[in-house]
Every structure is written in C-alpha cells, then in structure tokens.
Coordinates of C-alpha atoms and ligand atoms in Angstrom, one line a residue:
M117 CA -22.5 5.2 3.8
S118 CA -20.9 3.4 7.0
I119 CA -17.5 1.8 6.8
G120 CA -19.0 -2.1 6.5
A121 CA -20.5 -0.8 3.1
Q122 CA -17.6 1.0 1.6
P123 CA -16.0 -0.7 -1.8
R124 CA -13.2 -2.7 -0.5
F125 CA -11.1 -5.4 -2.3
R126 CA -9.3 -8.0 0.3
L127 CA -5.7 -7.5 0.1
A128 CA -4.1 -7.7 3.5
S129 CA -4.0 -10.6 6.1
L130 CA -5.7 -9.3 9.1
P131 CA -5.7 -8.8 12.1
T132 CA -1.8 -8.3 12.1
P133 CA -0.1 -9.1 15.3
L134 CA 0.3 -6.9 18.5
Q135 CA 3.1 -7.9 20.4
E136 CA 5.2 -7.2 23.4
L137 CA 9.0 -5.4 22.6
S138 CA 10.1 -6.6 26.4
K139 CA 13.8 -7.0 25.4
L140 CA 13.7 -3.5 23.6
R141 CA 12.2 -2.3 26.8
D142 CA 15.4 -4.2 29.1
A143 CA 17.6 -2.4 26.4
L144 CA 16.5 0.8 27.1
G145 CA 16.7 0.7 31.1
G146 CA 13.9 -1.6 31.9
G147 CA 10.7 -1.1 34.0
Q148 CA 12.3 1.8 36.0
R149 CA 13.2 4.0 33.1
C150 CA 11.2 2.7 30.0
P151 CA 7.3 2.6 29.5
R152 CA 5.8 -1.2 28.5
I153 CA 6.2 -1.3 24.3
L154 CA 3.9 -2.9 22.7
I155 CA 4.3 -3.1 18.5
K156 CA 1.5 -3.5 16.0
R157 CA 2.8 -5.2 13.1
D158 CA 1.5 -3.6 10.0
D159 CA 4.7 -4.6 8.1
L160 CA 3.2 -8.1 8.2
T161 CA 0.0 -7.5 6.2
G162 CA 0.9 -9.5 3.2
L163 CA 1.0 -8.1 -0.1
A164 CA 4.3 -8.0 -1.8
F165 CA 6.3 -7.6 1.8
G166 CA 3.5 -5.7 3.7
G167 CA 3.3 -2.1 5.0
N168 CA 0.5 0.2 5.7
K169 CA -0.3 0.6 2.5
A170 CA -1.8 -2.4 1.9
R171 CA -5.1 -1.4 4.5
K172 CA -5.4 1.6 2.3
L173 CA -5.0 -0.2 -1.1
E174 CA -8.2 -2.5 0.0
F175 CA -10.6 0.5 -0.3
L176 CA -8.6 2.5 -3.3
V177 CA -8.8 -0.5 -5.2
G178 CA -12.0 -1.3 -4.1
D179 CA -13.3 2.3 -5.5
A180 CA -11.0 1.7 -8.8
L181 CA -12.8 -1.6 -9.5
R182 CA -16.4 0.2 -9.1
Q183 CA -15.3 2.9 -11.6
G184 CA -14.1 0.1 -13.8
A185 CA -10.6 0.8 -14.0
T186 CA -7.7 -1.0 -15.9
V187 CA -4.4 0.7 -14.7
L188 CA -3.8 2.1 -11.2
V189 CA -1.4 5.3 -11.6
T190 CA 0.3 6.6 -8.7
S191 CA 3.8 8.1 -7.9
G192 CA 6.7 8.5 -5.3
A193 CA 10.3 8.3 -4.7
V194 CA 12.6 5.8 -6.8
Q195 CA 12.4 3.7 -3.4
S196 CA 8.8 4.2 -2.5
N197 CA 6.7 1.4 -0.6
H198 CA 3.5 2.9 -1.7
A199 CA 4.3 2.4 -5.6
R200 CA 5.6 -1.1 -4.8
M201 CA 2.8 -2.1 -3.0
T202 CA 0.3 -0.3 -5.4
A203 CA 1.8 -2.3 -8.4
A204 CA 1.4 -5.5 -6.4
A205 CA -2.3 -4.6 -5.7
A206 CA -2.9 -3.8 -9.3
R207 CA -1.9 -7.0 -10.4
A208 CA -3.9 -9.0 -7.5
A209 CA -7.1 -7.1 -8.4
G210 CA -6.3 -7.7 -12.5
M211 CA -5.3 -4.4 -13.4
K212 CA -1.9 -2.9 -14.8
P213 CA 0.5 -0.5 -12.6
A214 CA 1.9 2.6 -14.1
L215 CA 4.4 4.7 -11.8
V216 CA 5.8 7.9 -11.8
L217 CA 9.1 7.7 -10.2
T218 CA 11.7 10.3 -8.7
S219 CA 15.4 9.7 -8.8
D220 CA 18.5 11.8 -8.7
A221 CA 20.6 8.9 -10.5
E222 CA 20.5 8.4 -14.5
C223 CA 20.2 5.0 -13.8
P224 CA 19.1 4.1 -10.5
A225 CA 20.2 0.8 -8.9
L226 CA 17.6 -2.2 -9.5
Q227 CA 17.5 -2.8 -5.5
G228 CA 14.9 -2.9 -3.0
N229 CA 11.6 -1.5 -4.1
L230 CA 12.6 -0.9 -7.6
L231 CA 13.5 -4.3 -8.2
L232 CA 9.9 -5.1 -7.3
D233 CA 8.4 -2.8 -9.2
K234 CA 10.0 -4.2 -12.0
L235 CA 9.4 -7.7 -11.4
L236 CA 5.9 -6.8 -11.0
D237 CA 6.2 -5.4 -14.6
A238 CA 5.2 -2.0 -14.0
E239 CA 5.2 1.0 -16.4
I240 CA 7.9 3.1 -15.0
H241 CA 8.1 7.0 -15.7
F242 CA 11.2 8.5 -14.0
I243 CA 11.8 12.1 -13.2
R244 CA 14.2 14.2 -11.7
A245 CA 14.3 14.4 -7.7
N246 CA 12.9 17.5 -6.1
A247 CA 15.1 20.1 -5.4
D248 CA 13.9 20.6 -1.9
P249 CA 15.7 17.5 0.1
L250 CA 12.9 17.6 3.0
L251 CA 10.4 16.6 0.3
A252 CA 9.4 13.2 -0.9
I253 CA 7.9 14.6 -4.0
G254 CA 7.6 17.8 -6.0
D255 CA 5.4 19.7 -8.2
Q256 CA 6.8 18.5 -11.5
E257 CA 5.5 15.0 -10.7
A258 CA 1.8 16.2 -10.9
A259 CA 2.5 17.3 -14.6
R260 CA 4.2 14.0 -15.4
M261 CA 1.1 12.2 -13.7
A262 CA -1.4 14.1 -15.9
E263 CA 0.7 13.2 -19.0
V264 CA 0.5 9.4 -18.1
V265 CA -3.2 9.6 -17.6
S266 CA -3.6 11.5 -21.0
D267 CA -1.4 8.6 -22.5
L268 CA -3.2 5.7 -21.1
R269 CA -6.2 7.0 -22.2
Q270 CA -5.2 7.1 -25.6
R271 CA -4.3 3.9 -25.5
G272 CA -7.7 2.9 -24.4
E273 CA -6.9 2.3 -20.8
R274 CA -9.2 3.5 -17.7
P275 CA -6.6 4.9 -15.4
Y276 CA -7.5 5.2 -11.6
L277 CA -5.3 7.8 -10.2
I278 CA -3.9 7.3 -6.6
P279 CA -2.3 10.4 -5.1
V280 CA 1.3 9.9 -3.4
G281 CA 1.0 7.9 -0.4
G282 CA -2.5 6.8 -1.2
S283 CA -3.3 9.6 1.0
S284 CA -7.1 10.5 0.2
P285 CA -10.3 10.1 2.2
V286 CA -11.0 6.9 0.5
G287 CA -7.3 5.9 1.5
A288 CA -7.6 7.0 5.1
L289 CA -10.3 4.6 5.7
G290 CA -7.6 2.0 5.9
Y291 CA -6.3 3.5 9.1
V292 CA -9.9 3.8 10.5
T293 CA -10.8 0.1 10.2
G294 CA -7.1 -0.2 11.4
T295 CA -7.9 1.7 14.4
L296 CA -10.9 -0.4 14.9
E297 CA -8.7 -3.6 14.8
L298 CA -6.2 -2.2 17.0
V299 CA -8.8 -0.9 19.8
T300 CA -10.4 -4.5 19.6
Q301 CA -6.9 -5.9 20.3
L302 CA -5.9 -3.7 23.2
F303 CA -9.4 -4.0 24.9
Q304 CA -8.7 -7.9 24.5
M305 CA -5.2 -7.4 26.3
G306 CA -7.0 -5.3 28.9
V307 CA -4.2 -2.4 28.2
A308 CA -4.8 1.2 27.8
P309 CA -1.7 2.6 26.2
S310 CA -1.2 6.3 26.5
H311 CA 0.6 7.0 23.3
L312 CA 1.0 5.6 19.7
Y313 CA 4.0 6.4 17.7
Y314 CA 4.4 5.7 14.0
A315 CA 6.0 7.5 11.2
N316 CA 4.6 10.8 9.1
G317 CA 4.8 11.1 5.6
S318 CA 2.1 12.1 3.1
R319 CA -0.2 11.8 6.1
G320 CA -2.8 9.8 5.0
T321 CA -2.1 7.2 7.7
Q322 CA -2.5 10.2 10.2
A323 CA -5.9 11.2 8.7
G324 CA -7.3 7.6 9.5
L325 CA -5.6 7.1 12.7
V326 CA -6.9 10.5 14.4
L327 CA -10.5 10.1 13.0
G328 CA -10.3 6.5 13.9
A329 CA -9.3 7.2 17.4
K330 CA -12.0 9.5 17.8
M331 CA -14.9 7.3 16.5
Y332 CA -13.5 4.3 18.3
S333 CA -13.0 6.3 22.0
A334 CA -8.8 5.3 21.2
P335 CA -7.0 5.8 24.7
Y336 CA -4.0 7.0 23.6
R337 CA -2.6 10.2 22.1
I338 CA -1.3 9.7 18.4
K339 CA 2.3 10.8 18.1
G340 CA 3.9 11.2 14.4
I341 CA 7.3 11.3 13.8
A342 CA 7.9 13.3 10.8
V343 CA 10.1 11.9 8.0
S344 CA 9.7 14.8 5.6
G345 CA 9.0 18.4 5.5
G346 CA 6.3 20.5 3.9
E347 CA 4.4 22.0 6.9
P348 CA 2.2 23.7 7.5
E349 CA 0.7 22.2 3.9
K350 CA 0.9 18.8 5.3
T351 CA -1.1 19.3 8.4
H352 CA -4.0 21.1 6.1
R353 CA -4.1 18.1 3.8
A354 CA -4.7 15.8 6.7
V355 CA -7.2 17.6 8.3
R356 CA -9.0 18.0 5.0
I357 CA -8.5 14.2 4.3
A358 CA -9.9 13.2 7.4
N359 CA -12.8 15.5 7.6
E360 CA -13.8 14.1 3.9
A361 CA -13.4 10.6 5.3
A362 CA -16.0 11.5 8.1
D363 CA -18.2 13.0 5.7
M364 CA -18.0 9.7 3.4
L365 CA -18.8 7.6 6.5
G366 CA -21.7 10.1 7.5
V367 CA -20.1 10.5 11.2
T368 CA -20.2 13.5 13.2
S369 CA -16.6 13.2 14.4
R370 CA -14.4 16.1 13.2
V371 CA -10.3 16.4 13.2
S372 CA -8.4 20.0 13.9
A373 CA -5.0 20.9 13.2
E374 CA -4.5 21.0 17.1
E375 CA -4.9 17.5 17.5
L376 CA -2.4 16.4 14.6
L377 CA 1.2 16.0 16.3
N378 CA 3.8 16.1 14.0
D379 CA 7.6 16.2 15.8
Q380 CA 10.0 17.3 13.0
N381 CA 13.2 16.6 15.4
Y382 CA 14.2 13.5 13.6
I383 CA 14.0 14.3 9.8
G384 CA 17.7 14.7 9.5
P385 CA 19.2 16.4 6.3
G386 CA 16.6 15.1 4.3
Y387 CA 14.0 12.6 3.4
G388 CA 15.2 9.2 2.4
V389 CA 18.6 10.0 4.4
A390 CA 19.1 7.8 7.3
T391 CA 20.2 9.6 10.0
P392 CA 22.6 8.0 13.2
G393 CA 19.6 7.6 15.2
C394 CA 17.5 6.0 12.6
L395 CA 20.3 3.4 11.9
E396 CA 20.9 2.9 15.5
A397 CA 16.9 2.3 16.2
I398 CA 17.1 -0.4 13.3
R399 CA 19.9 -2.2 14.8
L400 CA 18.8 -2.0 18.1
L401 CA 15.3 -3.5 17.2
A402 CA 16.7 -6.2 14.9
C403 CA 19.2 -7.2 17.8
C404 CA 16.7 -7.2 20.8
E405 CA 13.7 -8.5 19.0
G406 CA 14.4 -10.0 15.5
I407 CA 12.4 -7.2 14.0
F408 CA 13.3 -5.2 11.3
L409 CA 12.9 -1.8 10.5
D410 CA 13.3 0.5 7.5
P411 CA 15.5 3.4 6.8
V412 CA 13.1 5.8 5.6
Y413 CA 10.4 5.8 7.6
T414 CA 10.0 3.3 10.9
G415 CA 13.9 3.5 11.6
K416 CA 13.3 7.4 12.0
A417 CA 9.8 7.1 14.0
M418 CA 11.4 4.6 16.3
A419 CA 14.5 6.9 16.8
G420 CA 11.9 9.7 17.8
M421 CA 10.0 7.1 20.3
I422 CA 13.6 6.0 21.9
D423 CA 14.5 9.6 22.2
H424 CA 11.5 10.5 23.8
I425 CA 11.8 7.9 26.1
R426 CA 15.5 8.6 27.0
H427 CA 14.5 12.2 27.9
G428 CA 11.8 10.8 30.2
A429 CA 9.0 12.1 28.0
I430 CA 6.9 9.4 28.8
D431 CA 5.9 7.9 32.1
P432 CA 7.6 4.2 32.8
S433 CA 4.3 3.3 34.3
D434 CA 2.8 3.8 30.7
T435 CA 2.5 1.3 28.1
I436 CA 2.5 2.6 24.4
V437 CA 2.3 1.4 20.9
F438 CA 4.7 1.4 17.8
L439 CA 2.9 1.2 14.9
H440 CA 5.2 -0.7 12.2
T441 CA 4.2 0.4 8.8
G442 CA 6.8 -1.6 6.8
G443 CA 8.9 -0.4 4.2
T444 CA 11.4 -3.0 5.0
P445 CA 12.3 -3.9 1.3
A446 CA 14.2 -0.5 1.2
L447 CA 16.8 -1.8 3.6
F448 CA 18.5 -3.6 0.8
A449 CA 19.0 -0.3 -1.2
Y450 CA 20.6 1.3 1.9
A451 CA 23.5 -1.4 2.4
D452 CA 26.3 1.4 2.0
E453 CA 24.9 3.2 5.1
F454 CA 25.1 0.1 7.1
S455 CA 28.2 -1.5 5.9
E456 CA 30.5 0.8 8.1
Q457 CA 28.3 -0.1 10.9
C458 CA 28.4 -3.6 10.8
M459 CA 32.1 -4.0 10.1
R460 CA 32.8 -2.5 13.7
Ligands
PLP515 C1 7.0 2.4 5.6 C2 5.9 3.5 5.4 N1 5.5 4.1 6.6 C3 4.9 5.2 6.7 C4 4.4 5.6 5.8 C5 3.8 7.1 5.9 O1 2.3 6.9 5.5 P1 1.7 8.6 5.1 O2 2.3 8.7 3.7 O3 0.1 8.0 5.2 O4 2.0 9.1 6.1 C6 4.9 5.1 4.3 C7 4.5 6.3 3.3 O5 4.9 5.8 2.0 C8 5.6 4.2 4.3 O6 6.0 3.4 3.3

C-alpha cells in the first residue's frame, strides 16, 4: 500500500520550517572553517510542545484507530518525550494514555515531561531504572508492559501497544514522509547538503530517514549521533524496521547495516547524563540563534556535529542539515546541570 494510503491521524503542523543558522556558523569560525548549516525545526511539529514523535504518532495513531483501540500504551524513561507525546496523541484522538516509566528515584520530581504526563492524566506505572546506565530502558519494562496490557483488557479496554520510542515499521513511516518534506524544501531552496545530523535513540527515526533517503534520492549522508548504547542490537533493529516499512509500502528499496551510521563518541557517562559538550551546544545555539535544544538528545547530537566541524571532518564549502527532533520540555528537569554554568 502506498504511503498516501496508510492509515494516518493528523497530529503535527507540517511542513516544519527549514532555517539557516548563520550566526552559529560565524561562532564556529565563519565560511572559512564552518559549512553552511540549516536546521530542520521538527521541535515545532506542535502536539504538546513538539518533536520527532509527532510524525511517527500520526501513523501509529492511524493504525490504533483502525484497530478500534481505546488506550495507547507505551514505555520510556521518566523524562521520555515519546511518552509525553504519546499521551497527548491519545487525548487528541479520543483515547486514553497508559505509560510505563523507568526511574531511579522513589518519588521522581514532577518536572518537565513527567509534569506534562500528569497534566494529560496518563495512567503511570513506575519501574526501577536499568542497571546499565548506557541504556534508556531494560528487559523488565517489557514484562511490566505485558501486565499493564492484560490489566487493561480485564477492565474492558482495547489497548494498542507502542514500542519504546514509537520505533516500529508503522512509526518509521513518519520519517519516510518527513524525508519527502525535507527533500522538497531543499529542492525549492536549490541546495544539496552533504550531511544530515540528528540524534539516535531507539532508532525508528533512523530507519525512516535512511529508507526515505533512498526512496526520494536525498543528496545527503545520514549521520546519527548516539545518545545511548545497545549496539549491535539496535542497528539490527533499525535494519529490520526499515525493511519491514519498505515491505509495507511495496517498494523495492532495501537498507543494510553498513548504511546506518551511528557515532557513539558523544554519549558520555550514560543515557540522559548531560555532557559538557552537550551543555555547551545548548548554550551556544540559544545565545547565537535563540533556539533551544534538549539535554538528552539534540544537545548531544549538536555537540557531535560541532565537534566534527571543529575537527575539519566537513568541507567548509558544504551545506549540512541538523534535524532538531525536539525534547525541550526535559530542559526544565535539568536546571541543576545548568545552574553552575549560568551563575558564571
Ligand atoms: C527529542 C528526541 N530526539 C531524538 C530521539 C531519538 O529518536 P529515535 O528513538 O527514533 O531514535 C528521541 C526519542 O525519544 C527524542 O525524544
């Protein structure tokens, strides 16, 4: 079935803007040392403060409604953007949200995304955080999800289970259409960027971006910056998701593991731990351009891109694109990390 015929429930304000970061370029050495940088503002998708999940959720909610679901169930870390946006999508589509969230704290601070989950009156089930700091979620979350689903069924609900990050073949369609949107904007601007930078988490975004790039002949190489560990399993997952999405669409394009770039040098001590480079990137973009990044995903992705630029990995005559995938509500849960910097 073609992409236009897939069940879809409109949640996002599209197209999102594609803007030039000329002052960031100046701050990174100007045209002699830094490529031209464009930013694709998927932080402005709308839906409960925006982000990449709005694109995935349009197809996931379309599928859930087609199946007659009454509750969207998903999981993530306590500050999960995906959980917040799934809860909002459920409400927007007339369903209820149920979330399984991991947390170290006995009583996590009601801040950032968790505050928004509560305002959306999501049913929240907490479990302990993963023992491996590099991973966003662990095995115990699958077992808890199964319990929640069975409990909802007993209560007469029809739950629709969304995997962590919305990373499934259906969810990946969001960045197949997102790629068509970006390629169209680039064509209209008359530019052919050499690279697209973005943050890699559960990898559904990557699956959609790489499949979409093949389907629509995108000019750029796709450079994922990892924010969590889990290799090589996550790459295998992204390959599977991309190729199952291709099957759903009836296209012949196929994705292989070698095509999925995932730079793991900017994760730092663990998932959700803001590194000095991440904090610097957030401050730099805010001060140069008045645009906020987040401390878990886009701050680390921007830190990686800036580091590549500073090390001369990209030709200054190139144009590159940074995909801003959102996540900004989490900023408010990281006040302590910024307070030392701000007081200077
Ligand atoms: C703000 C933000 N950026 C990037 C990602 C990574 O997307 P994916 O999980 O599809 O790799 C996420 C995932 O939660 C996110 O919330």
